[in-house]
PDB file of C-alpha atoms in Angstrom:
ATOM      1  CA  MET T   1     136.882 173.818  71.421  1.00 86.00           C
ATOM      2  CA  TYR T   2     140.373 172.354  71.948  1.00 89.00           C
ATOM      3  CA  THR T   3     141.854 175.008  69.669  1.00 88.00           C
ATOM      4  CA  GLN T   4     143.933 177.052  72.107  1.00 89.00           C
ATOM      5  CA  SER T   5     147.644 176.914  71.287  1.00 87.00           C
ATOM      6  CA  ILE T   6     149.950 176.271  74.235  1.00 90.00           C
ATOM      7  CA  THR T   7     151.933 179.370  75.198  1.00 88.00           C
ATOM      8  CA  ARG T   8     153.458 180.754  78.369  1.00 88.00           C
ATOM      9  CA  THR T   9     150.270 182.800  78.780  1.00 90.00           C
ATOM     10  CA  HIS T  10     148.005 179.842  77.998  1.00 92.00           C
ATOM     11  CA  ARG T  11     149.819 176.834  79.427  1.00 92.00           C
ATOM     12  CA  THR T  12     148.373 173.351  79.900  1.00 94.00           C
ATOM     13  CA  ALA T  13     148.944 170.459  82.313  1.00 95.00           C
ATOM     14  CA  PHE T  14     149.786 166.755  82.041  1.00 94.00           C
ATOM     15  CA  ILE T  15     149.021 164.352  84.891  1.00 96.00           C
ATOM     16  CA  LEU T  16     150.460 160.825  84.647  1.00 95.00           C
ATOM     17  CA  LEU T  17     149.095 158.055  86.872  1.00 95.00           C
ATOM     18  CA  ILE T  18     151.389 155.010  87.063  1.00 94.00           C
ATOM     19  CA  ASP T  19     150.179 151.655  88.400  1.00 93.00           C
ATOM     20  CA  GLY T  20     152.884 150.385  90.762  1.00 92.00           C
ATOM     21  CA  SER T  21     151.064 147.284  92.011  1.00 91.00           C
ATOM     22  CA  GLY T  22     152.643 143.866  92.402  1.00 92.00           C
ATOM     23  CA  SER T  23     151.391 142.556  89.064  1.00 89.00           C
ATOM     24  CA  MET T  24     153.560 145.127  87.306  1.00 90.00           C
ATOM     25  CA  SER T  25     156.454 142.752  88.002  1.00 91.00           C
ATOM     26  CA  GLU T  26     155.217 140.455  85.194  1.00 90.00           C
ATOM     27  CA  ARG T  27     157.586 140.269  82.248  1.00 86.00           C
ATOM     28  CA  ILE T  28     156.692 141.463  78.761  1.00 81.00           C
ATOM     29  CA  HIS T  29     158.563 142.216  75.544  1.00 74.00           C
ATOM     30  CA  TYR T  30     159.117 145.904  74.932  1.00 70.00           C
ATOM     31  CA  GLY T  31     161.274 147.385  72.189  1.00 65.00           C
ATOM     32  CA  GLY T  32     162.613 143.940  71.363  1.00 66.00           C
ATOM     33  CA  CYS T  33     163.768 143.350  74.946  1.00 72.00           C
ATOM     34  CA  ALA T  34     162.346 141.330  77.833  1.00 79.00           C
ATOM     35  CA  MET T  35     161.569 143.455  80.894  1.00 82.00           C
ATOM     36  CA  THR T  36     158.897 143.892  83.539  1.00 88.00           C
ATOM     37  CA  LYS T  37     155.762 145.906  82.899  1.00 88.00           C
ATOM     38  CA  SER T  38     156.928 148.477  85.441  1.00 90.00           C
ATOM     39  CA  GLU T  39     160.282 148.859  83.681  1.00 87.00           C
ATOM     40  CA  ALA T  40     158.570 149.327  80.327  1.00 83.00           C
ATOM     41  CA  VAL T  41     156.111 151.880  81.676  1.00 85.00           C
ATOM     42  CA  THR T  42     158.773 153.898  83.475  1.00 87.00           C
ATOM     43  CA  GLU T  43     160.976 153.868  80.385  1.00 83.00           C
ATOM     44  CA  ILE T  44     158.088 155.277  78.356  1.00 82.00           C
ATOM     45  CA  THR T  45     157.237 157.791  81.109  1.00 87.00           C
ATOM     46  CA  ASN T  46     160.816 159.054  81.284  1.00 89.00           C
ATOM     47  CA  GLY T  47     160.843 159.309  77.504  1.00 84.00           C
ATOM     48  CA  LEU T  48     157.680 161.398  77.560  1.00 84.00           C
ATOM     49  CA  LEU T  49     159.090 163.715  80.242  1.00 89.00           C
ATOM     50  CA  PHE T  50     162.211 164.189  78.118  1.00 87.00           C
ATOM     51  CA  GLU T  51     160.049 164.941  75.049  1.00 85.00           C
ATOM     52  CA  LEU T  52     157.989 167.474  76.982  1.00 87.00           C
ATOM     53  CA  ILE T  53     161.161 169.279  78.048  1.00 90.00           C
ATOM     54  CA  GLU T  54     162.529 169.282  74.507  1.00 87.00           C
ATOM     55  CA  ARG T  55     159.225 170.517  73.082  1.00 86.00           C
ATOM     56  CA  ALA T  56     159.371 173.467  75.483  1.00 89.00           C
ATOM     57  CA  ARG T  57     162.957 174.301  74.493  1.00 89.00           C
ATOM     58  CA  ARG T  58     163.541 177.501  72.512  1.00 90.00           C
ATOM     59  CA  ASN T  59     166.627 179.566  71.695  1.00 89.00           C
ATOM     60  CA  ASP T  60     166.205 181.485  74.955  1.00 88.00           C
ATOM     61  CA  GLY T  61     165.850 178.325  77.041  1.00 90.00           C
ATOM     62  CA  ILE T  62     162.967 176.225  78.382  1.00 93.00           C
ATOM     63  CA  ARG T  63     159.604 177.966  78.350  1.00 92.00           C
ATOM     64  CA  ASP T  64     156.837 177.253  80.853  1.00 93.00           C
ATOM     65  CA  TYR T  65     154.328 175.776  78.437  1.00 92.00           C
ATOM     66  CA  TYR T  66     152.890 173.227  80.890  1.00 92.00           C
ATOM     67  CA  ASP T  67     152.759 171.882  84.412  1.00 96.00           C
ATOM     68  CA  ILE T  68     153.487 168.199  85.043  1.00 96.00           C
ATOM     69  CA  ALA T  69     152.468 165.711  87.748  1.00 96.00           C
ATOM     70  CA  VAL T  70     153.465 162.043  87.955  1.00 95.00           C
ATOM     71  CA  LEU T  71     151.636 159.996  90.598  1.00 96.00           C
ATOM     72  CA  GLY T  72     152.235 156.348  91.427  1.00 95.00           C
ATOM     73  CA  TYR T  73     149.634 154.151  93.092  1.00 95.00           C
ATOM     74  CA  SER T  74     150.079 150.861  94.965  1.00 93.00           C
ATOM     75  CA  GLY T  75     149.606 149.317  98.421  1.00 85.00           C
ATOM     76  CA  ASP T  76     146.154 149.604 100.014  1.00 81.00           C
ATOM     77  CA  ASP T  77     145.326 153.206  99.138  1.00 81.00           C
ATOM     78  CA  GLU T  78     148.714 154.787  98.610  1.00 91.00           C
ATOM     79  CA  VAL T  79     149.052 157.514  95.998  1.00 95.00           C
ATOM     80  CA  TYR T  80     152.346 159.386  95.907  1.00 94.00           C
ATOM     81  CA  SER T  81     154.382 161.673  93.708  1.00 94.00           C
ATOM     82  CA  LEU T  82     157.084 159.984  91.646  1.00 92.00           C
ATOM     83  CA  LEU T  83     158.858 163.249  90.927  1.00 87.00           C
ATOM     84  CA  PRO T  84     162.105 164.011  92.792  1.00 78.00           C
ATOM     85  CA  GLY T  85     161.501 165.674  96.111  1.00 80.00           C
ATOM     86  CA  GLY T  86     157.892 164.476  96.243  1.00 84.00           C
ATOM     87  CA  ARG T  87     156.568 167.593  94.514  1.00 85.00           C
ATOM     88  CA  THR T  88     153.013 167.035  93.277  1.00 90.00           C
ATOM     89  CA  MET T  89     152.920 169.283  90.210  1.00 94.00           C
ATOM     90  CA  ILE T  90     155.801 171.299  88.822  1.00 94.00           C
ATOM     91  CA  PRO T  91     156.315 173.557  85.798  1.00 95.00           C
ATOM     92  CA  VAL T  92     158.375 172.091  82.977  1.00 94.00           C
ATOM     93  CA  THR T  93     161.190 174.567  83.721  1.00 94.00           C
ATOM     94  CA  GLU T  94     161.610 173.034  87.201  1.00 93.00           C
ATOM     95  CA  LEU T  95     161.621 169.534  85.738  1.00 92.00           C
ATOM     96  CA  ALA T  96     164.314 170.585  83.277  1.00 91.00           C
ATOM     97  CA  ALA T  97     166.402 172.107  86.094  1.00 91.00           C
ATOM     98  CA  LEU T  98     166.551 168.827  88.029  1.00 87.00           C
ATOM     99  CA  GLU T  99     169.550 166.542  87.679  1.00 83.00           C
ATOM    100  CA  PRO T 100     168.081 163.110  86.887  1.00 84.00           C
ATOM    101  CA  ARG T 101     170.020 159.899  87.129  1.00 86.00           C
ATOM    102  CA  MET T 102     171.563 159.024  83.765  1.00 84.00           C
ATOM    103  CA  VAL T 103     171.631 155.434  82.526  1.00 83.00           C
ATOM    104  CA  ARG T 104     173.250 153.928  79.480  1.00 76.00           C
ATOM    105  CA  ARG T 105     171.241 151.491  77.387  1.00 69.00           C
ATOM    106  CA  THR T 106     171.570 149.793  74.041  1.00 66.00           C
ATOM    107  CA  ILE T 107     169.043 150.586  71.318  1.00 60.00           C
ATOM    108  CA  GLU T 108     168.474 149.085  67.895  1.00 61.00           C
ATOM    109  CA  CYS T 109     168.902 151.397  64.908  1.00 62.00           C
ATOM    110  CA  LEU T 110     167.680 150.583  61.403  1.00 62.00           C
ATOM    111  CA  GLN T 111     170.407 151.246  58.830  1.00 68.00           C
ATOM    112  CA  PRO T 112     169.753 152.481  55.254  1.00 74.00           C
ATOM    113  CA  ASP T 113     170.669 148.999  53.957  1.00 75.00           C
ATOM    114  CA  GLY T 114     167.988 147.408  56.147  1.00 72.00           C
ATOM    115  CA  ASN T 115     170.384 145.936  58.702  1.00 74.00           C
ATOM    116  CA  ILE T 116     170.057 146.520  62.440  1.00 72.00           C
ATOM    117  CA  ALA T 117     172.903 148.200  64.309  1.00 71.00           C
ATOM    118  CA  LEU T 118     173.226 148.496  68.082  1.00 71.00           C
ATOM    119  CA  ARG T 119     174.020 151.872  69.624  1.00 68.00           C
ATOM    120  CA  GLU T 120     174.582 152.905  73.224  1.00 72.00           C
ATOM    121  CA  VAL T 121     172.807 156.048  74.411  1.00 70.00           C
ATOM    122  CA  SER T 122     172.514 157.873  77.732  1.00 75.00           C
ATOM    123  CA  THR T 123     168.979 158.586  78.912  1.00 81.00           C
ATOM    124  CA  PRO T 124     167.686 160.556  81.915  1.00 87.00           C
ATOM    125  CA  VAL T 125     165.635 158.820  84.628  1.00 89.00           C
ATOM    126  CA  TRP T 126     163.228 160.909  86.681  1.00 90.00           C
ATOM    127  CA  VAL T 127     160.852 158.036  87.541  1.00 89.00           C
ATOM    128  CA  GLU T 128     161.986 154.653  88.887  1.00 88.00           C
ATOM    129  CA  ALA T 129     160.196 151.307  88.369  1.00 84.00           C
ATOM    130  CA  GLU T 130     157.956 150.028  91.182  1.00 88.00           C
ATOM    131  CA  ALA T 131     155.861 146.864  91.607  1.00 90.00           C
ATOM    132  CA  ALA T 132     154.309 146.028  95.007  1.00 90.00           C
ATOM    133  CA  GLY T 133     150.932 145.743  96.678  1.00 91.00           C
ATOM    134  CA  GLN T 134     147.377 146.368  95.501  1.00 92.00           C
ATOM    135  CA  THR T 135     145.883 148.678  92.832  1.00 92.00           C
ATOM    136  CA  PRO T 136     144.155 151.723  94.398  1.00 95.00           C
ATOM    137  CA  MET T 137     143.220 153.146  90.998  1.00 95.00           C
ATOM    138  CA  CYS T 138     140.089 154.945  92.143  1.00 95.00           C
ATOM    139  CA  GLU T 139     142.014 156.888  94.786  1.00 96.00           C
ATOM    140  CA  ALA T 140     144.618 157.812  92.155  1.00 96.00           C
ATOM    141  CA  LEU T 141     141.852 159.103  89.880  1.00 97.00           C
ATOM    142  CA  ARG T 142     140.335 161.072  92.772  1.00 97.00           C
ATOM    143  CA  GLN T 143     143.660 162.769  93.445  1.00 97.00           C
ATOM    144  CA  ALA T 144     144.115 163.466  89.736  1.00 98.00           C
ATOM    145  CA  ARG T 145     140.578 164.915  89.721  1.00 98.00           C
ATOM    146  CA  ASP T 146     141.448 167.244  92.596  1.00 98.00           C
ATOM    147  CA  LEU T 147     144.713 168.316  90.951  1.00 97.00           C
ATOM    148  CA  ALA T 148     142.942 169.010  87.656  1.00 98.00           C
ATOM    149  CA  ALA T 149     140.110 170.880  89.411  1.00 98.00           C
ATOM    150  CA  ALA T 150     142.532 173.162  91.252  1.00 97.00           C
ATOM    151  CA  TRP T 151     144.518 173.770  88.061  1.00 97.00           C
ATOM    152  CA  CYS T 152     141.404 174.616  86.010  1.00 97.00           C
ATOM    153  CA  ALA T 153     140.085 176.924  88.752  1.00 97.00           C
ATOM    154  CA  HIS T 154     143.184 179.126  88.582  1.00 96.00           C
ATOM    155  CA  PRO T 155     142.228 182.372  86.785  1.00 96.00           C
ATOM    156  CA  ALA T 156     145.393 182.252  84.652  1.00 95.00           C
ATOM    157  CA  HIS T 157     144.239 178.938  83.136  1.00 96.00           C
ATOM    158  CA  ALA T 158     140.641 179.932  82.348  1.00 96.00           C
ATOM    159  CA  GLU T 159     141.134 179.882  78.556  1.00 95.00           C
ATOM    160  CA  SER T 160     143.956 177.328  78.342  1.00 95.00           C
ATOM    161  CA  PHE T 161     143.969 173.935  76.617  1.00 93.00           C
ATOM    162  CA  PRO T 162     142.607 171.677  79.387  1.00 95.00           C
ATOM    163  CA  PRO T 163     144.732 169.178  81.339  1.00 95.00           C
ATOM    164  CA  THR T 164     145.311 165.660  80.006  1.00 94.00           C
ATOM    165  CA  ILE T 165     145.422 162.715  82.430  1.00 95.00           C
ATOM    166  CA  PHE T 166     147.150 159.475  81.389  1.00 92.00           C
ATOM    167  CA  ASN T 167     146.309 156.435  83.521  1.00 94.00           C
ATOM    168  CA  ILE T 168     148.700 153.555  82.778  1.00 90.00           C
ATOM    169  CA  THR T 169     147.610 150.290  84.399  1.00 89.00           C
ATOM    170  CA  ASP T 170     147.652 146.550  83.860  1.00 84.00           C
ATOM    171  CA  GLY T 171     144.604 145.434  85.786  1.00 77.00           C
ATOM    172  CA  GLU T 172     141.582 145.784  87.989  1.00 83.00           C
ATOM    173  CA  ALA T 173     141.165 148.484  90.620  1.00 91.00           C
ATOM    174  CA  THR T 174     141.187 146.912  94.090  1.00 91.00           C
ATOM    175  CA  ASP T 175     139.683 149.862  95.998  1.00 92.00           C
ATOM    176  CA  CYS T 176     136.299 150.246  94.284  1.00 93.00           C
ATOM    177  CA  THR T 177     133.639 148.747  92.055  1.00 93.00           C
ATOM    178  CA  ASP T 178     133.520 149.287  88.301  1.00 93.00           C
ATOM    179  CA  ASP T 179     130.645 151.729  88.837  1.00 95.00           C
ATOM    180  CA  ASP T 180     132.735 153.723  91.342  1.00 96.00           C
ATOM    181  CA  LEU T 181     135.575 153.950  88.835  1.00 95.00           C
ATOM    182  CA  ILE T 182     133.264 155.138  86.071  1.00 96.00           C
ATOM    183  CA  ALA T 183     131.623 157.683  88.392  1.00 97.00           C
ATOM    184  CA  THR T 184     134.990 159.152  89.404  1.00 97.00           C
ATOM    185  CA  SER T 185     136.036 159.314  85.757  1.00 97.00           C
ATOM    186  CA  GLU T 186     132.834 161.188  84.904  1.00 98.00           C
ATOM    187  CA  GLN T 187     133.693 163.730  87.605  1.00 98.00           C
ATOM    188  CA  ILE T 188     137.099 164.209  85.972  1.00 98.00           C
ATOM    189  CA  LYS T 189     135.599 164.654  82.496  1.00 98.00           C
ATOM    190  CA  ALA T 190     133.125 167.225  83.852  1.00 98.00           C
ATOM    191  CA  LEU T 191     136.038 169.529  84.697  1.00 98.00           C
ATOM    192  CA  GLY T 192     137.595 171.849  82.157  1.00 97.00           C
ATOM    193  CA  THR T 193     138.466 175.296  80.893  1.00 97.00           C
ATOM    194  CA  ALA T 194     136.775 177.523  78.330  1.00 97.00           C
ATOM    195  CA  ASP T 195     138.669 175.548  75.666  1.00 95.00           C
ATOM    196  CA  GLY T 196     137.257 172.122  76.564  1.00 95.00           C
ATOM    197  CA  ALA T 197     136.845 169.359  79.140  1.00 97.00           C
ATOM    198  CA  VAL T 198     139.721 167.571  80.884  1.00 97.00           C
ATOM    199  CA  LEU T 199     140.896 164.556  78.856  1.00 96.00           C
ATOM    200  CA  LEU T 200     141.281 161.132  80.490  1.00 96.00           C
ATOM    201  CA  VAL T 201     143.311 158.547  78.543  1.00 94.00           C
ATOM    202  CA  ASN T 202     143.453 154.974  79.904  1.00 93.00           C
ATOM    203  CA  ILE T 203     146.300 152.706  78.794  1.00 89.00           C
ATOM    204  CA  HIS T 204     145.789 149.034  79.711  1.00 87.00           C
ATOM    205  CA  ILE T 205     148.977 147.024  79.260  1.00 82.00           C
ATOM    206  CA  THR T 206     149.077 143.229  79.312  1.00 80.00           C
ATOM    207  CA  ALA T 207     151.518 140.346  79.159  1.00 74.00           C
ATOM    208  CA  ASP T 208     149.112 138.426  76.874  1.00 71.00           C
ATOM    209  CA  GLU T 209     150.756 138.717  73.477  1.00 66.00           C
ATOM    210  CA  THR T 210     148.089 136.473  71.908  1.00 62.00           C
ATOM    211  CA  SER T 211     145.213 138.864  72.626  1.00 69.00           C
ATOM    212  CA  ARG T 212     144.128 141.380  70.007  1.00 77.00           C
ATOM    213  CA  THR T 213     145.129 145.020  70.278  1.00 83.00           C
ATOM    214  CA  VAL T 214     142.631 147.771  70.993  1.00 86.00           C
ATOM    215  CA  PHE T 215     143.979 151.212  70.138  1.00 89.00           C
ATOM    216  CA  PHE T 216     141.913 154.419  70.275  1.00 92.00           C
ATOM    217  CA  PRO T 217     138.745 152.389  69.614  1.00 93.00           C
ATOM    218  CA  SER T 218     135.740 153.913  67.886  1.00 91.00           C
ATOM    219  CA  GLU T 219     132.233 153.365  69.220  1.00 83.00           C
ATOM    220  CA  GLU T 220     131.894 150.359  66.892  1.00 81.00           C
ATOM    221  CA  GLU T 221     134.881 148.613  68.515  1.00 80.00           C
ATOM    222  CA  THR T 222     133.112 147.721  71.751  1.00 71.00           C
ATOM    223  CA  ASN T 223     133.841 143.964  71.708  1.00 78.00           C
ATOM    224  CA  LEU T 224     136.646 144.357  74.227  1.00 81.00           C
ATOM    225  CA  PRO T 225     138.801 141.469  75.555  1.00 77.00           C
ATOM    226  CA  ASN T 226     137.577 141.520  79.178  1.00 83.00           C
ATOM    227  CA  ARG T 227     135.550 143.387  81.777  1.00 87.00           C
ATOM    228  CA  TYR T 228     138.500 145.498  82.903  1.00 88.00           C
ATOM    229  CA  ALA T 229     139.176 146.731  79.378  1.00 87.00           C
ATOM    230  CA  SER T 230     135.458 147.491  78.960  1.00 90.00           C
ATOM    231  CA  THR T 231     135.437 149.537  82.174  1.00 92.00           C
ATOM    232  CA  LEU T 232     138.495 151.524  81.106  1.00 93.00           C
ATOM    233  CA  PHE T 233     136.825 152.151  77.733  1.00 92.00           C
ATOM    234  CA  HIS T 234     133.765 153.678  79.396  1.00 93.00           C
ATOM    235  CA  CYS T 235     135.955 155.720  81.750  1.00 96.00           C
ATOM    236  CA  ALA T 236     138.033 157.237  78.936  1.00 96.00           C
ATOM    237  CA  SER T 237     137.365 160.504  77.155  1.00 96.00           C
ATOM    238  CA  ILE T 238     136.123 160.794  73.603  1.00 95.00           C
ATOM    239  CA  MET T 239     139.109 162.334  71.865  1.00 93.00           C
ATOM    240  CA  PRO T 240     138.706 165.820  70.375  1.00 92.00           C
ATOM    241  CA  GLU T 241     138.629 166.205  66.579  1.00 91.00           C
ATOM    242  CA  VAL T 242     142.021 167.952  66.732  1.00 88.00           C
ATOM    243  CA  PHE T 243     143.614 164.505  67.289  1.00 89.00           C
ATOM    244  CA  ASP T 244     141.646 162.586  64.627  1.00 91.00           C
ATOM    245  CA  ASP T 245     144.252 162.880  61.860  1.00 89.00           C
ATOM    246  CA  ALA T 246     147.082 161.748  64.149  1.00 88.00           C
ATOM    247  CA  ILE T 247     145.034 158.751  65.311  1.00 91.00           C
ATOM    248  CA  ARG T 248     144.093 157.823  61.724  1.00 90.00           C
ATOM    249  CA  GLU T 249     147.766 157.957  60.754  1.00 88.00           C
ATOM    250  CA  ILE T 250     148.392 155.112  63.212  1.00 86.00           C
ATOM    251  CA  LYS T 251     145.135 153.141  62.859  1.00 88.00           C
ATOM    252  CA  GLY T 252     144.718 153.616  59.098  1.00 87.00           C
ATOM    253  CA  PRO T 253     142.700 156.000  56.913  1.00 86.00           C
ATOM    254  CA  GLY T 254     139.595 153.798  57.194  1.00 88.00           C
ATOM    255  CA  ALA T 255     139.281 154.389  60.945  1.00 91.00           C
ATOM    256  CA  ILE T 256     136.094 156.269  61.778  1.00 91.00           C
ATOM    257  CA  PRO T 257     135.950 158.803  64.625  1.00 92.00           C
ATOM    258  CA  PRO T 258     135.018 159.598  67.292  1.00 94.00           C
ATOM    259  CA  PHE T 259     137.777 157.679  69.078  1.00 94.00           C
ATOM    260  CA  ARG T 260     138.045 156.823  72.763  1.00 94.00           C
ATOM    261  CA  GLY T 261     141.260 157.605  74.633  1.00 93.00           C
ATOM    262  CA  MET T 262     141.953 153.993  75.531  1.00 92.00           C
ATOM    263  CA  SER T 263     144.243 151.120  74.538  1.00 89.00           C
ATOM    264  CA  TYR T 264     144.626 147.438  75.401  1.00 86.00           C
ATOM    265  CA  ASN T 265     147.633 145.246  74.607  1.00 81.00           C
ATOM    266  CA  ALA T 266     149.179 148.010  72.514  1.00 78.00           C
ATOM    267  CA  SER T 267     152.669 147.492  71.119  1.00 71.00           C
ATOM    268  CA  ALA T 268     155.587 149.581  72.327  1.00 64.00           C
ATOM    269  CA  ASP T 269     155.372 151.787  69.231  1.00 71.00           C
ATOM    270  CA  GLU T 270     151.610 152.208  69.630  1.00 77.00           C
ATOM    271  CA  LEU T 271     151.967 153.044  73.318  1.00 72.00           C
ATOM    272  CA  ILE T 272     154.552 155.727  72.571  1.00 73.00           C
ATOM    273  CA  ALA T 273     152.352 157.057  69.750  1.00 78.00           C
ATOM    274  CA  MET T 274     149.391 157.148  72.133  1.00 78.00           C
ATOM    275  CA  LEU T 275     151.251 159.307  74.612  1.00 71.00           C
ATOM    276  CA  ASN T 276     152.513 161.539  71.819  1.00 76.00           C
ATOM    277  CA  ILE T 277     149.075 161.985  70.279  1.00 76.00           C
ATOM    278  CA  GLY T 278     147.695 163.090  73.619  1.00 68.00           C
ATOM    279  CA  SER T 279     150.504 165.493  74.393  1.00 67.00           C
ATOM    280  CA  ILE T 280     153.244 166.207  71.895  1.00 58.00           C
ATOM    281  CA  SER T 281     150.941 166.909  68.942  1.00 54.00           C
ATOM    282  CA  VAL T 282     149.321 169.902  70.650  1.00 59.00           C
ATOM    283  CA  LYS T 283     150.627 173.048  68.961  1.00 62.00           C
ATOM    284  CA  THR T 284     152.946 175.283  70.942  1.00 65.00           C
ATOM    285  CA  GLU T 285     153.879 178.847  70.128  1.00 65.00           C
TER     286      GLU T 285
END
C-alpha cells in the first residue's frame, strides 16, 4: 500500500483547504517577519504550488503528474475555489500555464561565515490572503470529500497513489459539532484507490508562541493543548509507513510511529516540512 510511483499514467491529486475566516487576520511571526496568519498561510500555499510545478518539470516540459484543487472557506457556509478563474481542480500543466501575479520580497540567506544577508526575490502568487467571516470547516471537508470521491472513482486513477487533503486552519469549525467534523473526516478516510486510502492532514496554526508544538504526533502524544487540537488529531489520517523516515528526520530518530497527519503551533520551517512530507517526498517517475 502507498507504493505506487506518480507518473502520467498513475497521477495523484492534492486538495488544499484554506481557512479564510476573520480570525486569520491575527498577526504571527513567520520566517522572521510579522504578518497575519492568512498572509503566512497563502505564502506557504503559493510556495507549495510552485514546488509542485517544479517537481513535475522535465526536459520536455511540465508533465501531468497530479491534479490540484485549492478551496477557501469563510462566511456562513461559503466554500470557493482560490485558483484563477474559479476552476475547482486542474492538472499541474494548466496551473503552470497560468500567469500568476509576481511579487518581490526580501528573504534572509545564511552565508558560509554564519552572517545573514538579505536578498530580493520574485515569487509567483496564485492564491491571495483572505480573512473574513465564520469558519465553515465541515462544509469544506464535505466538498473535499466529494472531489476526492469523484477523482478516485475515475477508472484512470484506480491504481494511483490516493489524493492528499491538507486542511489549514486556526480554530474551531462554526458549522458543526466536533462529532460531525470527525464523522465527515471518517468518510474522507474511507475513500481511496487500490494503492491506499485518501490522506487527510490537519494543520492547526496559532498566534500563541508560548504553547508547545505538536508535530506529526504519535499515539502516545495525546495530551493536546485544547479541544480543537484534539478534534483535529482524531480527524487526521495515520500517516503511511512510506513517510516515517521523513517525519523522523524532522522529529528526531527517537520518534515512534505510527504518526498522525496533524500539527499545532508548528514553526514556519516545520509547517513547510509538513507540506513537503505529505506531497513532495512522493516519488515521481
